[in-house]
mmCIF file of N, CA and C in Angstrom:
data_model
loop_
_atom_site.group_PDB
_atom_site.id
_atom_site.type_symbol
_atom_site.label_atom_id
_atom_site.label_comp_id
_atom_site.label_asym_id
_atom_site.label_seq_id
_atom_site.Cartn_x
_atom_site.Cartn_y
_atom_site.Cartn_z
ATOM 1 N N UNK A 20 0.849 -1.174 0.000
ATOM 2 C CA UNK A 20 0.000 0.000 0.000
ATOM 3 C C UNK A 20 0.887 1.227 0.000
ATOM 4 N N UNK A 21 0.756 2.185 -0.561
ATOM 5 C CA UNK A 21 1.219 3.238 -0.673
ATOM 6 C C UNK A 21 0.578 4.603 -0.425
ATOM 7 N N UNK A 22 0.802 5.583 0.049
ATOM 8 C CA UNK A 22 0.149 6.816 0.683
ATOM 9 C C UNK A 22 0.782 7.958 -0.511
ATOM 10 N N UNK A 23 -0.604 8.353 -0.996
ATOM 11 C CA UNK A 23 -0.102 9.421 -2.098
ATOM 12 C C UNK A 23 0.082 11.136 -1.360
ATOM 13 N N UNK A 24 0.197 11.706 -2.205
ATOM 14 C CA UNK A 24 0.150 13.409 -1.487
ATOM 15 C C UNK A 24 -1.033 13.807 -0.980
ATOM 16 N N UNK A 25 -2.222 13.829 -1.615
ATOM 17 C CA UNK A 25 -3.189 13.984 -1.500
ATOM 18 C C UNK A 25 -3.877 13.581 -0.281
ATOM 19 N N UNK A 26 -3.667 12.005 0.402
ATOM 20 C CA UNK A 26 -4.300 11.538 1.364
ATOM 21 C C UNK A 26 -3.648 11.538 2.463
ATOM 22 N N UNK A 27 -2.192 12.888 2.129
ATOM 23 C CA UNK A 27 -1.566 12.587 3.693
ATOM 24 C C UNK A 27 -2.463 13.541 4.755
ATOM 25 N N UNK A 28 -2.903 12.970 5.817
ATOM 26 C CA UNK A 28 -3.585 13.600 7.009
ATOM 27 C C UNK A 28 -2.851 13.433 8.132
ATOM 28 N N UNK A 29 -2.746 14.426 9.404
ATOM 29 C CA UNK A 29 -2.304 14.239 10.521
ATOM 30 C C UNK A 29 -2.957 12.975 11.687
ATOM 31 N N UNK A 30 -2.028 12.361 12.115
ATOM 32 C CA UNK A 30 -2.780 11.767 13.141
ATOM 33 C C UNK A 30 -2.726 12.417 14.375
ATOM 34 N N UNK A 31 -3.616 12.600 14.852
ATOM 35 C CA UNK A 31 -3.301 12.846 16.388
ATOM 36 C C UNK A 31 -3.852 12.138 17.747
ATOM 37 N N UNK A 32 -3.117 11.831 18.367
ATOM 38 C CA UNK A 32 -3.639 10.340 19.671
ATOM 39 C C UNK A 32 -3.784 12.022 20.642
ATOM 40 N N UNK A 33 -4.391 11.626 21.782
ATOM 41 C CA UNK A 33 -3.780 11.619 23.158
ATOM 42 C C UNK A 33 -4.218 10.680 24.067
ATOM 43 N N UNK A 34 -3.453 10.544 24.943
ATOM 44 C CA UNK A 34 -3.414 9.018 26.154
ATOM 45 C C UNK A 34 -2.622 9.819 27.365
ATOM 46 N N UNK A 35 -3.236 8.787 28.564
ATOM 47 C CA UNK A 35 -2.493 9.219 29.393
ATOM 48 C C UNK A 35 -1.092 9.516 30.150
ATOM 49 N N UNK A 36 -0.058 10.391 29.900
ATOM 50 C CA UNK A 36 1.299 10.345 30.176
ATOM 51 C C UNK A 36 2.013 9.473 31.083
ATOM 52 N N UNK A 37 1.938 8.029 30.701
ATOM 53 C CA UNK A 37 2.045 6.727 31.348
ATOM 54 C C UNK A 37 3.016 5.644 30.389
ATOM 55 N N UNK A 38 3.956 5.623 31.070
ATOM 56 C CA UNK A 38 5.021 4.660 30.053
ATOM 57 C C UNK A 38 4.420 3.527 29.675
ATOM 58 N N UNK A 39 3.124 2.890 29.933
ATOM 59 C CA UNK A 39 2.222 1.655 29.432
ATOM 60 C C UNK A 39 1.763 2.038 28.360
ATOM 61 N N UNK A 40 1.823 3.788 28.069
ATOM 62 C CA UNK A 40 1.032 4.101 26.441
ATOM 63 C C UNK A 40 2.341 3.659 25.206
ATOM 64 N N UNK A 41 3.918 3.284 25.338
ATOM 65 C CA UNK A 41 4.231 3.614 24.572
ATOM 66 C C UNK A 41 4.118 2.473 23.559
ATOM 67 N N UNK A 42 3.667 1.351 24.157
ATOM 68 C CA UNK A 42 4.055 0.287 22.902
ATOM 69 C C UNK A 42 2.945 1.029 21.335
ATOM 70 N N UNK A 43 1.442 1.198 22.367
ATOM 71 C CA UNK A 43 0.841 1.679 20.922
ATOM 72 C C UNK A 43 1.022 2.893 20.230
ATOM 73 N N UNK A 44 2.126 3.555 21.067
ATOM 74 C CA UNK A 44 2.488 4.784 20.092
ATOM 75 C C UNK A 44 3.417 4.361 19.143
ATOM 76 N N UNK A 45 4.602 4.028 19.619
ATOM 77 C CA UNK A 45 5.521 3.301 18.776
ATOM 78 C C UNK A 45 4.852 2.253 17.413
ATOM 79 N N UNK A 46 3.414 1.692 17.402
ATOM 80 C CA UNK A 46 2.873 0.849 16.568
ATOM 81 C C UNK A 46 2.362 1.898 15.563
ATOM 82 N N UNK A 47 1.567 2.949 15.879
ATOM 83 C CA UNK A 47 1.047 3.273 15.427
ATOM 84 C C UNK A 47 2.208 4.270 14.619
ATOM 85 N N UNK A 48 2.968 5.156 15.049
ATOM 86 C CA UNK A 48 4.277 5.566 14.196
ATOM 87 C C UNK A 48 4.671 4.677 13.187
ATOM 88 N N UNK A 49 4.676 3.511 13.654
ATOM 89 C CA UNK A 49 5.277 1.832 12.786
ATOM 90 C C UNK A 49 4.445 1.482 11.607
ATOM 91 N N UNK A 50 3.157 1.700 11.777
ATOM 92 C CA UNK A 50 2.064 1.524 10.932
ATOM 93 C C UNK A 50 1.900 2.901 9.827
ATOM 94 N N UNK A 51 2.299 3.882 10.291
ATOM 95 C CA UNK A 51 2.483 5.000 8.927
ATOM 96 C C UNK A 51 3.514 4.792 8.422
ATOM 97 N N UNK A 52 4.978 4.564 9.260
ATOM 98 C CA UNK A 52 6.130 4.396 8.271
ATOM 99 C C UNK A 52 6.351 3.665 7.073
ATOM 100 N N UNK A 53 5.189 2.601 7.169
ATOM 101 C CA UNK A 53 4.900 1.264 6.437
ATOM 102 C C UNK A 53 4.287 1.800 5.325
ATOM 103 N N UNK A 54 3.199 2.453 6.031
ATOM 104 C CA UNK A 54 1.926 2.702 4.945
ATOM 105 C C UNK A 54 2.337 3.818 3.715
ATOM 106 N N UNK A 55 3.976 4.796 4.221
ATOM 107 C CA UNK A 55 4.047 5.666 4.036
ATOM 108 C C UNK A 55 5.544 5.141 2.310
ATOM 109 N N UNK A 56 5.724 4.438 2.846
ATOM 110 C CA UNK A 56 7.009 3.381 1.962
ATOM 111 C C UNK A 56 8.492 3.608 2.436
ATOM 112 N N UNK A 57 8.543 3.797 3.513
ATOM 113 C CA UNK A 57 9.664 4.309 3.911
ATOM 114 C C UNK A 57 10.338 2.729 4.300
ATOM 115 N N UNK A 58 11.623 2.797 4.228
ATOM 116 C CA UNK A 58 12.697 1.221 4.040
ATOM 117 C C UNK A 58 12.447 0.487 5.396
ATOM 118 N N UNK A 59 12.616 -0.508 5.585
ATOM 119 C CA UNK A 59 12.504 -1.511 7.323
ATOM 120 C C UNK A 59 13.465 -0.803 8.175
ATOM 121 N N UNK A 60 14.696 -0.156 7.206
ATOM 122 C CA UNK A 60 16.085 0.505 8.535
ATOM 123 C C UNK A 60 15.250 1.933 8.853
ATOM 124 N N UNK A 61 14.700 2.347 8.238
ATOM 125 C CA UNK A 61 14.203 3.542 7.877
ATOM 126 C C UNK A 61 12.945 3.417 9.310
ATOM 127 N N UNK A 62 11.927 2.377 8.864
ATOM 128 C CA UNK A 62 10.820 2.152 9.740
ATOM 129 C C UNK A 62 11.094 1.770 10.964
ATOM 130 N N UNK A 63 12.423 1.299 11.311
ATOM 131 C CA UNK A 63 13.076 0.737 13.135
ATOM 132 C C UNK A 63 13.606 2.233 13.229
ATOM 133 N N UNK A 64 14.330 2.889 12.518
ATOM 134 C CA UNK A 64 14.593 4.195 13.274
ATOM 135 C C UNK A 64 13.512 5.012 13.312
ATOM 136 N N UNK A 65 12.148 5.094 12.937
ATOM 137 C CA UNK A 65 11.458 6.210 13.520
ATOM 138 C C UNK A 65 10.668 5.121 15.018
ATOM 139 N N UNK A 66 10.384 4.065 14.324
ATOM 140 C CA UNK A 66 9.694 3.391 16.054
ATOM 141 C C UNK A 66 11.182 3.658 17.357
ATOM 142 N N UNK A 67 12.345 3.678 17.177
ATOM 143 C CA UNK A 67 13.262 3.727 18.204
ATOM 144 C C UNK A 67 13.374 5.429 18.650
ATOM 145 N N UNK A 68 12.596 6.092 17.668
ATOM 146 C CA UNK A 68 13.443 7.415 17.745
ATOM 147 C C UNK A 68 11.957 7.854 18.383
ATOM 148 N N UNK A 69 10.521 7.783 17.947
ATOM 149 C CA UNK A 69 9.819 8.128 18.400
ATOM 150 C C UNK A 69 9.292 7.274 20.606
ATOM 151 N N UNK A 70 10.075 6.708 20.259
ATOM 152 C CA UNK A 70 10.035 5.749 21.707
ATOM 153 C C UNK A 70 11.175 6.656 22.604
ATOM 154 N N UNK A 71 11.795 7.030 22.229
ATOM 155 C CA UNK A 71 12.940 7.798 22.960
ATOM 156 C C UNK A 71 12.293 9.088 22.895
ATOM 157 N N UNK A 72 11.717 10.184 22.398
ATOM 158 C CA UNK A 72 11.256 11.079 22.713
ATOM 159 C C UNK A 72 9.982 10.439 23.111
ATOM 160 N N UNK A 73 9.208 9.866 23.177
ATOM 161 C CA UNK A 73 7.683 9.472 24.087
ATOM 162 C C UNK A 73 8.590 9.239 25.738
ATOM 163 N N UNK A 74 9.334 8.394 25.807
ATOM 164 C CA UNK A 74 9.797 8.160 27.280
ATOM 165 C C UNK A 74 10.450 9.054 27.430
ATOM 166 N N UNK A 75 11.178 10.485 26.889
ATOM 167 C CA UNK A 75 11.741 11.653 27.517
ATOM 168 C C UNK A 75 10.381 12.598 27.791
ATOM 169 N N UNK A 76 9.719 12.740 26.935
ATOM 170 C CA UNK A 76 8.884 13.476 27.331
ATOM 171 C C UNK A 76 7.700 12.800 28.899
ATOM 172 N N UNK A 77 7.263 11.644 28.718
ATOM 173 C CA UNK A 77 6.671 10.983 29.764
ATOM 174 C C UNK A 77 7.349 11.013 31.172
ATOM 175 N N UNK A 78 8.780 11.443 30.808
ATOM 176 C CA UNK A 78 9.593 10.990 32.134
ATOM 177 C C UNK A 78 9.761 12.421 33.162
ATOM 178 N N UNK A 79 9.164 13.836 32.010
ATOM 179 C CA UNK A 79 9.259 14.577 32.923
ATOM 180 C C UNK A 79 7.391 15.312 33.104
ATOM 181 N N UNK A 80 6.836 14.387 32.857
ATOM 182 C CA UNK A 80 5.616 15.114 33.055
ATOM 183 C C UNK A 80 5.238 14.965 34.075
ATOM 184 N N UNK A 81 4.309 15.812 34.212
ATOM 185 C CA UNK A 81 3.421 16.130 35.390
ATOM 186 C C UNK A 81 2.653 14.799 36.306
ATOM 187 N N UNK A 82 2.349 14.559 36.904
ATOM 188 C CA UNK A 82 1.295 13.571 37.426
ATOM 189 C C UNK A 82 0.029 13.874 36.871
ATOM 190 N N UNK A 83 -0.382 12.973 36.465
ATOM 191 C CA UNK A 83 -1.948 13.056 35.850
ATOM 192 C C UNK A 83 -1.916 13.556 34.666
ATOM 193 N N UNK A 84 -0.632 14.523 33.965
ATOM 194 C CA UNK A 84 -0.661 14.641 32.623
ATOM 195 C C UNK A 84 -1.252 13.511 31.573
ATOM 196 N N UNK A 85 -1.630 14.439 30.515
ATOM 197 C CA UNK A 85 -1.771 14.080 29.382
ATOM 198 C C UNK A 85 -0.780 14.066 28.236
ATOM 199 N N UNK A 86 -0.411 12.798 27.301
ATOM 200 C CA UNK A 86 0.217 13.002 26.452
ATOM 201 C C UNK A 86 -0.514 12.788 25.134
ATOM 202 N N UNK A 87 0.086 13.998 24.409
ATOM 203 C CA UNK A 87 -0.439 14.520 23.186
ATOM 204 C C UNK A 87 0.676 14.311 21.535
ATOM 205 N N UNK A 88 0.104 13.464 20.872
ATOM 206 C CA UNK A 88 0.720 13.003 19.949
ATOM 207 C C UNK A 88 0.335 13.559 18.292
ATOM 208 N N UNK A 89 1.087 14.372 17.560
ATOM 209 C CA UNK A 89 0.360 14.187 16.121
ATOM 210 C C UNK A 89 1.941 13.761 15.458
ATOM 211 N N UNK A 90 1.257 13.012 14.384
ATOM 212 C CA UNK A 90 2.126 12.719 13.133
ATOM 213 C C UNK A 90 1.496 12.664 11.883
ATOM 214 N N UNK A 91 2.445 13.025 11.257
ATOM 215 C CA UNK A 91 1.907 12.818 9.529
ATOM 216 C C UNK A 91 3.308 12.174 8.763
ATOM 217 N N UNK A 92 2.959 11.426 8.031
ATOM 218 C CA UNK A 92 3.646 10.637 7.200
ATOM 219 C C UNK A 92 3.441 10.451 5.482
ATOM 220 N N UNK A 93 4.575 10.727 4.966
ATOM 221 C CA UNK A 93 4.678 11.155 3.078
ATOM 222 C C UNK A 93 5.289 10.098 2.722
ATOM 223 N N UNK A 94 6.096 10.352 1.268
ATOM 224 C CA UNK A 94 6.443 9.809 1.048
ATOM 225 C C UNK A 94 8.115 10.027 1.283
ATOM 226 N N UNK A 95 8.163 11.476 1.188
ATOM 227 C CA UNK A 95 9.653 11.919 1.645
ATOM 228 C C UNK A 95 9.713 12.122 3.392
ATOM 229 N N UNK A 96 8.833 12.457 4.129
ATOM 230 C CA UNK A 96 8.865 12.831 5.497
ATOM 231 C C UNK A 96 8.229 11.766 6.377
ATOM 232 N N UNK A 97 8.699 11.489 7.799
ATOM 233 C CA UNK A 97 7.648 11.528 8.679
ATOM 234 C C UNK A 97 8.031 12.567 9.786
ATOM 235 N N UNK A 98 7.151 12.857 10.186
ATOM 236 C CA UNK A 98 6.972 14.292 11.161
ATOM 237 C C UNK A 98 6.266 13.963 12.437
ATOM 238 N N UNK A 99 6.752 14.198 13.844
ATOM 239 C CA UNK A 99 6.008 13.864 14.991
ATOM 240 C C UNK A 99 6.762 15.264 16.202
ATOM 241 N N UNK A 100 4.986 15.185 16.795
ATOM 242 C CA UNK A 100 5.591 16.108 17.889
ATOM 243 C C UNK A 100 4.688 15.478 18.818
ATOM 244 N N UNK A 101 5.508 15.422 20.049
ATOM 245 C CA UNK A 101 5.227 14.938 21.360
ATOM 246 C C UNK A 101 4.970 15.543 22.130
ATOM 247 N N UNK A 102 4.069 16.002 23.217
ATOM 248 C CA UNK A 102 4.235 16.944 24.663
ATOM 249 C C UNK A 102 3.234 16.226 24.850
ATOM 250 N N UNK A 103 4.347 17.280 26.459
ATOM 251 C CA UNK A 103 2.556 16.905 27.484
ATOM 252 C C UNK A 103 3.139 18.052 28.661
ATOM 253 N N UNK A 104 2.609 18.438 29.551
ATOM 254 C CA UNK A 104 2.827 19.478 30.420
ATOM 255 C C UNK A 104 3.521 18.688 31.473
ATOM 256 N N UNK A 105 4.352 19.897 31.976
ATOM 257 C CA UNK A 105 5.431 19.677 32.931
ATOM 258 C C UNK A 105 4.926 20.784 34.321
ATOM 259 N N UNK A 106 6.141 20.237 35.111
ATOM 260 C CA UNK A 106 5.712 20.839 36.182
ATOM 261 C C UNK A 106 6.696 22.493 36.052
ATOM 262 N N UNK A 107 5.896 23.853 36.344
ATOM 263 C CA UNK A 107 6.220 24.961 35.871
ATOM 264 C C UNK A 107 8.036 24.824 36.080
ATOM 265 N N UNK A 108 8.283 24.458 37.045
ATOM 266 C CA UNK A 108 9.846 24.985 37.226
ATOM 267 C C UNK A 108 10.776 23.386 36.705
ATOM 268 N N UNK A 109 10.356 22.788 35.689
ATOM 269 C CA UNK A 109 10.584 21.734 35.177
ATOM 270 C C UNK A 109 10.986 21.923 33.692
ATOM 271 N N UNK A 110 12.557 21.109 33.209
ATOM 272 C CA UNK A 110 12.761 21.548 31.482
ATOM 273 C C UNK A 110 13.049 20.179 31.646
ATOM 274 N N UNK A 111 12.846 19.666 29.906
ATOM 275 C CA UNK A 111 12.988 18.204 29.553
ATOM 276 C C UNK A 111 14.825 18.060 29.679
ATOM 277 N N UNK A 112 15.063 17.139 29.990
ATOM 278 C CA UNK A 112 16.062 16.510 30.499
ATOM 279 C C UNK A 112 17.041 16.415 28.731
ATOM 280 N N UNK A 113 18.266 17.389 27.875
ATOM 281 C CA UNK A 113 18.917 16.809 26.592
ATOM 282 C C UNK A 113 19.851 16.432 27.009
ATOM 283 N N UNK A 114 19.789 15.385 27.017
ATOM 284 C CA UNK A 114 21.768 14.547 27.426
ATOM 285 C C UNK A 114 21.478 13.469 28.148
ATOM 286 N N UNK A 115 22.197 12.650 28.106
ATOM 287 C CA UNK A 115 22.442 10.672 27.742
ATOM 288 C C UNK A 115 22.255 10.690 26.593
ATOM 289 N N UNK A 116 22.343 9.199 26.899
ATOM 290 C CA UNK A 116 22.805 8.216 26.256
ATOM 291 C C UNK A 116 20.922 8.258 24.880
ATOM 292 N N UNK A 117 19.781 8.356 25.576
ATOM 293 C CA UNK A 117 18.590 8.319 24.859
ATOM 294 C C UNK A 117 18.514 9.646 23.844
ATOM 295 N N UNK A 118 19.341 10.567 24.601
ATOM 296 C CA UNK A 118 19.485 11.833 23.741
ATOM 297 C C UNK A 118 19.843 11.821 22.418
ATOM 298 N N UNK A 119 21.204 11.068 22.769
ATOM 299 C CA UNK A 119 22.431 11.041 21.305
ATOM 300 C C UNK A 119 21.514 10.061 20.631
ATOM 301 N N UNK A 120 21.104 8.658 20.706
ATOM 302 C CA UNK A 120 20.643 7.980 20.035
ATOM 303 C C UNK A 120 18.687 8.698 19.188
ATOM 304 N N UNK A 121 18.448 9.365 19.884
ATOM 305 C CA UNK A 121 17.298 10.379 19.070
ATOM 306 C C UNK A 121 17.885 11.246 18.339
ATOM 307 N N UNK A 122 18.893 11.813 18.226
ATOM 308 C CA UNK A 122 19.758 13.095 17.657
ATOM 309 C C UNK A 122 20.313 12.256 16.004
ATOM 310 N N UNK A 123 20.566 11.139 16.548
ATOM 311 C CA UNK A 123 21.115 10.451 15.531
ATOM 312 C C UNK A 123 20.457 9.500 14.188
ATOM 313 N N UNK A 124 19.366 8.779 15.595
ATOM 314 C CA UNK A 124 18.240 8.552 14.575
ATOM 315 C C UNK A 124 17.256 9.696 13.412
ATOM 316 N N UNK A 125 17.118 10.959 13.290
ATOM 317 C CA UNK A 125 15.988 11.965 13.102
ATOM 318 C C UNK A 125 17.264 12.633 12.283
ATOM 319 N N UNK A 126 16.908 13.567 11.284
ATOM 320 C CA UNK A 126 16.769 14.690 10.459
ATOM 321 C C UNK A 126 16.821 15.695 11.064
ATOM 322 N N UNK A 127 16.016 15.651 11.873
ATOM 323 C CA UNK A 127 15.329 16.858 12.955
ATOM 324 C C UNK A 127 14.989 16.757 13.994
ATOM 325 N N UNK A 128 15.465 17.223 15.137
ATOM 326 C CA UNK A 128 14.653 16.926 16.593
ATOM 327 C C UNK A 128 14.912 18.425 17.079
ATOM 328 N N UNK A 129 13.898 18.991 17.843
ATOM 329 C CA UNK A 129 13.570 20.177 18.116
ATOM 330 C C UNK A 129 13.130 19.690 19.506
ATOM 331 N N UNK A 130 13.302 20.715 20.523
ATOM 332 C CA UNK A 130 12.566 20.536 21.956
ATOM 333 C C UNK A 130 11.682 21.937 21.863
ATOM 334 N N UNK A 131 10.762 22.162 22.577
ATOM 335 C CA UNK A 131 9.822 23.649 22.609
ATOM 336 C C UNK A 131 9.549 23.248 24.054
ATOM 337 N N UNK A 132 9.774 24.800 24.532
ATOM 338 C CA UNK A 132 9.042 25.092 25.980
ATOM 339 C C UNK A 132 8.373 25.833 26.372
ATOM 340 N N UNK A 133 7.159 25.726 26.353
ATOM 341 C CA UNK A 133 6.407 26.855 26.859
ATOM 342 C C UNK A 133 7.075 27.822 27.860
ATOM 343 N N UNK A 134 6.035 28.921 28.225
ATOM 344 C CA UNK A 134 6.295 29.816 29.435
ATOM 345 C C UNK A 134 5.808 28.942 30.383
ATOM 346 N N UNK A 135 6.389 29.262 31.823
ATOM 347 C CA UNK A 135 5.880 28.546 33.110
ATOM 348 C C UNK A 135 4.406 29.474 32.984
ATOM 349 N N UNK A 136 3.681 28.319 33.560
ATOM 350 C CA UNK A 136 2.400 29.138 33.631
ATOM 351 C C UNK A 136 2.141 28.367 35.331
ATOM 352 N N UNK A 137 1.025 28.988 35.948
ATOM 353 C CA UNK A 137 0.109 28.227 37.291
ATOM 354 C C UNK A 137 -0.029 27.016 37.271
ATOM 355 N N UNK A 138 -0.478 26.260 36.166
ATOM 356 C CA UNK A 138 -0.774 24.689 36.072
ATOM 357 C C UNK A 138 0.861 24.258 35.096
ATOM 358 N N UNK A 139 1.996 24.782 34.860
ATOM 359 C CA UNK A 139 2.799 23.946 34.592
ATOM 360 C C UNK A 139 3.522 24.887 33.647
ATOM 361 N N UNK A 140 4.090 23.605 32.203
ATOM 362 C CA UNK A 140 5.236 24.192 31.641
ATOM 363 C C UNK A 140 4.658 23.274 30.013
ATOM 364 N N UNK A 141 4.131 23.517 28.855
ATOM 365 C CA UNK A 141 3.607 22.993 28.012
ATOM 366 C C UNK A 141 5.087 22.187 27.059
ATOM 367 N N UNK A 142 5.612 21.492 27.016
ATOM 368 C CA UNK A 142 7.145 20.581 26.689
ATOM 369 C C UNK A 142 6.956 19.681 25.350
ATOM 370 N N UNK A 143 7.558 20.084 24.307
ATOM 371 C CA UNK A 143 7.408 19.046 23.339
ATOM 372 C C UNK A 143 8.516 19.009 22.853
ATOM 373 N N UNK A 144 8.533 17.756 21.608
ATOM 374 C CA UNK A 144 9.801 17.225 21.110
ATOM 375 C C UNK A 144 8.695 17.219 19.507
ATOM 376 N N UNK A 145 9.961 17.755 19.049
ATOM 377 C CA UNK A 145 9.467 17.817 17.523
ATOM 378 C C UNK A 145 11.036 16.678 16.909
ATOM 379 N N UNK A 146 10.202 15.910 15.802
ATOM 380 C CA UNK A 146 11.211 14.818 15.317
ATOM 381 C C UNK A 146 10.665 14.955 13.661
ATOM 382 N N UNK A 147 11.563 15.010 12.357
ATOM 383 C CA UNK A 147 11.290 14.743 11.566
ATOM 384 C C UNK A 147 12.136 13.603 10.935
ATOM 385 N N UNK A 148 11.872 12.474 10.070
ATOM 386 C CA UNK A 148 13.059 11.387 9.250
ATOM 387 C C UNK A 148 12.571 11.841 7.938
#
């Protein structure tokens, strides 16, 4: 199956900011890379790369957060951004060992931080392959 220009649409999940959400995020990333024609080395580095920013971002969220997922997938791109709110005086953690191996896997990885606000700190990871 192949995904033309025309029918690329965003997906967007959200689930609860709980390391039990990541297997079906990682599937569902896995399932556009496929759909999208991108190579098997190609399709293990966005499930490894999008699993490493889902557990960086999960690892500094809030309690009771929500995590918020969109991706879209071409034939030249896949594109994902991750957040979920942090606690206000809280920044996502760049460096280890999960860092370099997302930096390396991706094209593109971007972090964004909101302003501290009363209920928190809005934290995402932008990844493109």
């Amino acid at each position: 199956m192949h995904i033309d220009e025309a029918a690329v649409a965003p997906v967007n999940i959200r689930v609860p900011a709980d390391r039990s959400q990541v297997p079906m995020i990682r599937a569902i990333a896995e399932t556009l890379a496929v759909l999208a024609d991108f190579s098997l080395d190609e399709v293990a580095d966005i499930k490894l790369a999008v699993d490493e920013a889902a557990m960086s971002i999960i690892g500094g969220a809030s309690p009771d957060a929500e995590l918020t997922v969109a991706f879209t997938a071409s034939d030249e791109k896949f594109h994902a951004i991750i957040q979920s709110w942090f606690p206000a005086d809280s920044s996502l953690v760049q460096k280890g060992f999960g860092w370099h191996v997302l930096q390396t896997l991706t094209s593109l990885v971007a972090v964004h931080e909101g302003e501290a606000q009363q209920n928190g700190r809005l934290v995402a990871i932008e990844l493109s392959k």
